[in-house]
PDB file of C-alpha atoms in Angstrom:
ATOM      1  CA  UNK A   1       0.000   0.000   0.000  1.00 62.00           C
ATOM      2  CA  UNK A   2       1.271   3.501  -0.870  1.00 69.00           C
ATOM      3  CA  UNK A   3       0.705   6.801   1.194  1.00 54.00           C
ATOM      4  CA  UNK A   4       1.114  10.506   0.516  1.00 73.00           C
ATOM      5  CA  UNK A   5       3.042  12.103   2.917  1.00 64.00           C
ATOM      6  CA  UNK A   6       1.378  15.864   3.299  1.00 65.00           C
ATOM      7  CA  UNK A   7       3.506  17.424   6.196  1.00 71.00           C
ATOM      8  CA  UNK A   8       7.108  17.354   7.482  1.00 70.00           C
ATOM      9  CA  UNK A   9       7.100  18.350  11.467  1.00 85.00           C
ATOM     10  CA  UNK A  10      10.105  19.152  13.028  1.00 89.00           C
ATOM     11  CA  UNK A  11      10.495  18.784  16.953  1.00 85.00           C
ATOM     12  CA  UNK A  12      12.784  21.499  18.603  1.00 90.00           C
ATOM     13  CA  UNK A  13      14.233  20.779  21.706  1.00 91.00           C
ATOM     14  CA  UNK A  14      14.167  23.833  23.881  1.00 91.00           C
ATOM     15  CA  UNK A  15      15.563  24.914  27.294  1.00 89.00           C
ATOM     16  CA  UNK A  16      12.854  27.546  27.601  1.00 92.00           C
ATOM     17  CA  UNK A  17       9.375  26.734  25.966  1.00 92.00           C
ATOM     18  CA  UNK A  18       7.807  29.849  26.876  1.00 93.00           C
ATOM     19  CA  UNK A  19      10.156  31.999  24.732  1.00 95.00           C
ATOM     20  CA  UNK A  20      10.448  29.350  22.415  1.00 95.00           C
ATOM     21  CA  UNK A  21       6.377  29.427  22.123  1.00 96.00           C
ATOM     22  CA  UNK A  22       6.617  33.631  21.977  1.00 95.00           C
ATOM     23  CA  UNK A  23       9.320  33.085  19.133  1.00 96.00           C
ATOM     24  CA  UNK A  24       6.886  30.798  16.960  1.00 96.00           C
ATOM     25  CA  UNK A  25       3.529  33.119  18.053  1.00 96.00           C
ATOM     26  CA  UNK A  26       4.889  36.708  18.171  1.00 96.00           C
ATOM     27  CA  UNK A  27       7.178  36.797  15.388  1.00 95.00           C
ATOM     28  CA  UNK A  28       5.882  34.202  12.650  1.00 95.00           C
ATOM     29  CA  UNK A  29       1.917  34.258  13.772  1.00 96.00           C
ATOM     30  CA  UNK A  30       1.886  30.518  14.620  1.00 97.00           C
ATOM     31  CA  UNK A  31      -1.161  29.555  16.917  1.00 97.00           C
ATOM     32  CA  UNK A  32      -1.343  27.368  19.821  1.00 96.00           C
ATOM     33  CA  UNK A  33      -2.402  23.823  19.000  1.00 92.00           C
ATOM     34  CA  UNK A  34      -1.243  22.486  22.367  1.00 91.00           C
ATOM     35  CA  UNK A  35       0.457  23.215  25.437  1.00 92.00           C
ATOM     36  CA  UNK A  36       1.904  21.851  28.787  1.00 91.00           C
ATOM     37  CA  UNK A  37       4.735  22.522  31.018  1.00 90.00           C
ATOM     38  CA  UNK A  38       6.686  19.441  28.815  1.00 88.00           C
ATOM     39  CA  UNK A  39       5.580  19.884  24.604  1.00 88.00           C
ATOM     40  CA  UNK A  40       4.493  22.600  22.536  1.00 93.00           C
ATOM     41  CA  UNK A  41       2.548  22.281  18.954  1.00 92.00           C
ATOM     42  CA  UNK A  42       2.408  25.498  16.953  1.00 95.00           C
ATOM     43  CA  UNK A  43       0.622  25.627  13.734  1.00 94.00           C
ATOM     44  CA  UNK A  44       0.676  27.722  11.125  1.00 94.00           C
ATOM     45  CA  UNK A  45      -1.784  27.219   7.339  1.00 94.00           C
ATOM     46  CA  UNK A  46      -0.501  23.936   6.786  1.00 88.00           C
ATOM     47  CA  UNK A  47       2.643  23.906   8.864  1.00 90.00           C
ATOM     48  CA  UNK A  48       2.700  22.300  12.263  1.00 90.00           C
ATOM     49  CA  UNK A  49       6.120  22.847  14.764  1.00 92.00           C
ATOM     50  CA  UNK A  50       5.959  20.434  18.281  1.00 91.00           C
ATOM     51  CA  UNK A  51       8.561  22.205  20.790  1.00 92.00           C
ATOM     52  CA  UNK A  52       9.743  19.571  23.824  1.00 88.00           C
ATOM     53  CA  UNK A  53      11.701  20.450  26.978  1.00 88.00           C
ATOM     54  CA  UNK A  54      14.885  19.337  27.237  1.00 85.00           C
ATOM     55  CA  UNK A  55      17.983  19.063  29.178  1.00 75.00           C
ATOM     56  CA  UNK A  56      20.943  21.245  28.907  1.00 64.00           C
ATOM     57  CA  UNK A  57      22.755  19.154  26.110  1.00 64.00           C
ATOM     58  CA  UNK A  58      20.071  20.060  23.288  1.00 64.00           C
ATOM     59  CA  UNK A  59      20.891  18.676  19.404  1.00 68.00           C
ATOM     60  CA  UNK A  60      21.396  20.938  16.918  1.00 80.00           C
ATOM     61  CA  UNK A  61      18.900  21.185  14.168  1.00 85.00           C
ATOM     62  CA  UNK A  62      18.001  23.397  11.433  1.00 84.00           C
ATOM     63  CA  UNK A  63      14.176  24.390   9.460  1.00 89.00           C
ATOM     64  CA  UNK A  64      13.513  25.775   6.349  1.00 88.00           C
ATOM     65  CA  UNK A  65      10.845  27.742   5.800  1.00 91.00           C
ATOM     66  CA  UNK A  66       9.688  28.597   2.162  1.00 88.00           C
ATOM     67  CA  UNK A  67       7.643  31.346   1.792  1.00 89.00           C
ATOM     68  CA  UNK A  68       6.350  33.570  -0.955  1.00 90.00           C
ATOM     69  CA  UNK A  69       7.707  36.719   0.039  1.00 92.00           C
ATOM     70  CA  UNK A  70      10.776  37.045   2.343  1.00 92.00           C
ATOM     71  CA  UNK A  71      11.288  40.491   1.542  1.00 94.00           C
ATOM     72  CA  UNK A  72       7.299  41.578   3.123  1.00 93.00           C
ATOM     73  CA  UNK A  73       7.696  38.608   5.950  1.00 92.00           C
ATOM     74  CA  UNK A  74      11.311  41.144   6.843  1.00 95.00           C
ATOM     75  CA  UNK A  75       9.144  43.956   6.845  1.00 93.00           C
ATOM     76  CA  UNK A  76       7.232  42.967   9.622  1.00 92.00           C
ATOM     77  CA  UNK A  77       9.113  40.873  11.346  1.00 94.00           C
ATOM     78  CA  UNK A  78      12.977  42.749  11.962  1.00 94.00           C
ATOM     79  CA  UNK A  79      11.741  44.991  15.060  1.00 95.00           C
ATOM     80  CA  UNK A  80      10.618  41.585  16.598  1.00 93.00           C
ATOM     81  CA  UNK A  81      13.999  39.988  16.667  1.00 95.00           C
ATOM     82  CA  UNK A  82      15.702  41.996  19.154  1.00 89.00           C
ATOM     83  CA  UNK A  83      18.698  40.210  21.303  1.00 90.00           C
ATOM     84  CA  UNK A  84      18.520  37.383  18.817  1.00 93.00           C
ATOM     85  CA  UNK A  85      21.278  36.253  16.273  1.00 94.00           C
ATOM     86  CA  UNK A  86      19.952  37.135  12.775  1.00 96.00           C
ATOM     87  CA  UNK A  87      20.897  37.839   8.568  1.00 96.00           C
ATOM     88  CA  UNK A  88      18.721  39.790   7.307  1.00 96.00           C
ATOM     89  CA  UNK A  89      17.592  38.775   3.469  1.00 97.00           C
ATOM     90  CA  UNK A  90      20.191  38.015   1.352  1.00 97.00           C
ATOM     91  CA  UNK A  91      20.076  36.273  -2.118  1.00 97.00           C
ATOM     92  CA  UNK A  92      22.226  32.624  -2.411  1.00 91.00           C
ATOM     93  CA  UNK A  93      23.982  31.562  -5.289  1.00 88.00           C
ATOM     94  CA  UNK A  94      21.614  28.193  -5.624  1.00 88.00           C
ATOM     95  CA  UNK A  95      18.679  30.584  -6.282  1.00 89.00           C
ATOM     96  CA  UNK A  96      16.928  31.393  -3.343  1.00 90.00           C
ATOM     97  CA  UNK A  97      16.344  34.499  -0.925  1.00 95.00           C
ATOM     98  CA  UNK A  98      16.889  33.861   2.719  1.00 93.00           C
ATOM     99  CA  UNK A  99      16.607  35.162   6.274  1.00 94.00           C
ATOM    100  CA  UNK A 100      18.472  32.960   9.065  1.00 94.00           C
ATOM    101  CA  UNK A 101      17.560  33.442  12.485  1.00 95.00           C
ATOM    102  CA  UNK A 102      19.113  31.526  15.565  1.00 94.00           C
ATOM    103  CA  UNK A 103      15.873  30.766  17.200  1.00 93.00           C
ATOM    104  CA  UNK A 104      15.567  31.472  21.193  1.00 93.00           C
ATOM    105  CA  UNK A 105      16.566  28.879  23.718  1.00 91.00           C
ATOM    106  CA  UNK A 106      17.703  26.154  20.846  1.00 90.00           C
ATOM    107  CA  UNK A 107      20.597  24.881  19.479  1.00 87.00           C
ATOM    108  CA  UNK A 108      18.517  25.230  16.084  1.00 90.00           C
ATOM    109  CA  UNK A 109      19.126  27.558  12.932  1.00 89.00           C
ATOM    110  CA  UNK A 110      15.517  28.842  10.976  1.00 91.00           C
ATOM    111  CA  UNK A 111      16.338  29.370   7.257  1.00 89.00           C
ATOM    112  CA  UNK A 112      13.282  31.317   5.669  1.00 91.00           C
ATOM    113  CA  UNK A 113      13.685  31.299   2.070  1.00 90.00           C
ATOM    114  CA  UNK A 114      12.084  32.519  -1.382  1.00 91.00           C
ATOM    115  CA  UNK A 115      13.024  30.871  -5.039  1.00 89.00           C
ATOM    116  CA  UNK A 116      14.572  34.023  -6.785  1.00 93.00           C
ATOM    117  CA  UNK A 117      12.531  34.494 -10.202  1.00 89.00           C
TER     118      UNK A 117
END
């Protein structure tokens, strides 16, 4: 029997789930699916992110994030990312436009990227 597969979800181990949570809410919109003091699930149109607590020795991990506009999704999100490790859009020589942003309390990397026409 074959399946489709319709969604990739990443887990992110984080140290702190409440900033983690404010990261995913505040600056990209995600909502709330679940929460408890142990696992987070954030969804977002058809994208779905589960946070878990963890120890201090985290794994590093990194998301990509494709969107259709990076350059409007900068607009509105750059005064949000204050006291956080960030590039700001850039273009990359294997045709896409990206932001990377370190996100809070993770050992994890958030590429958000746009195919250059």
């Amino acid at each position: 029997m074959t399946y489709k597969a319709l969604f990739l979800s990443p887990m992110i181990p984080s140290t702190n789930l409440l900033e983690t949570l404010s990261f995913f809410r505040d600056t990209l919109d995600f909502s709330t699916v679940m929460e408890n003091e142990a696992y987070v699930v954030c969804y977002k149109d058809n994208l779905t992110i589960h946070i878990l607590k963890a120890g201090q020795e985290i794994g590093e991990m990194e998301l990509y994030l494709e969107v259709d506009n990076v350059d409007a999704l900068w607009s509105k999100i750059k005064d949000r990312l204050t006291d956080l490790k960030f590039k700001e859009p850039f273009n990359q020589e294997y045709g896409m436009r990206e932001i990377h942003i370190c996100i809070p309390h993770t050992n994890a990397l958030l590429f958000i990227g746009q195919k250059l026409p």
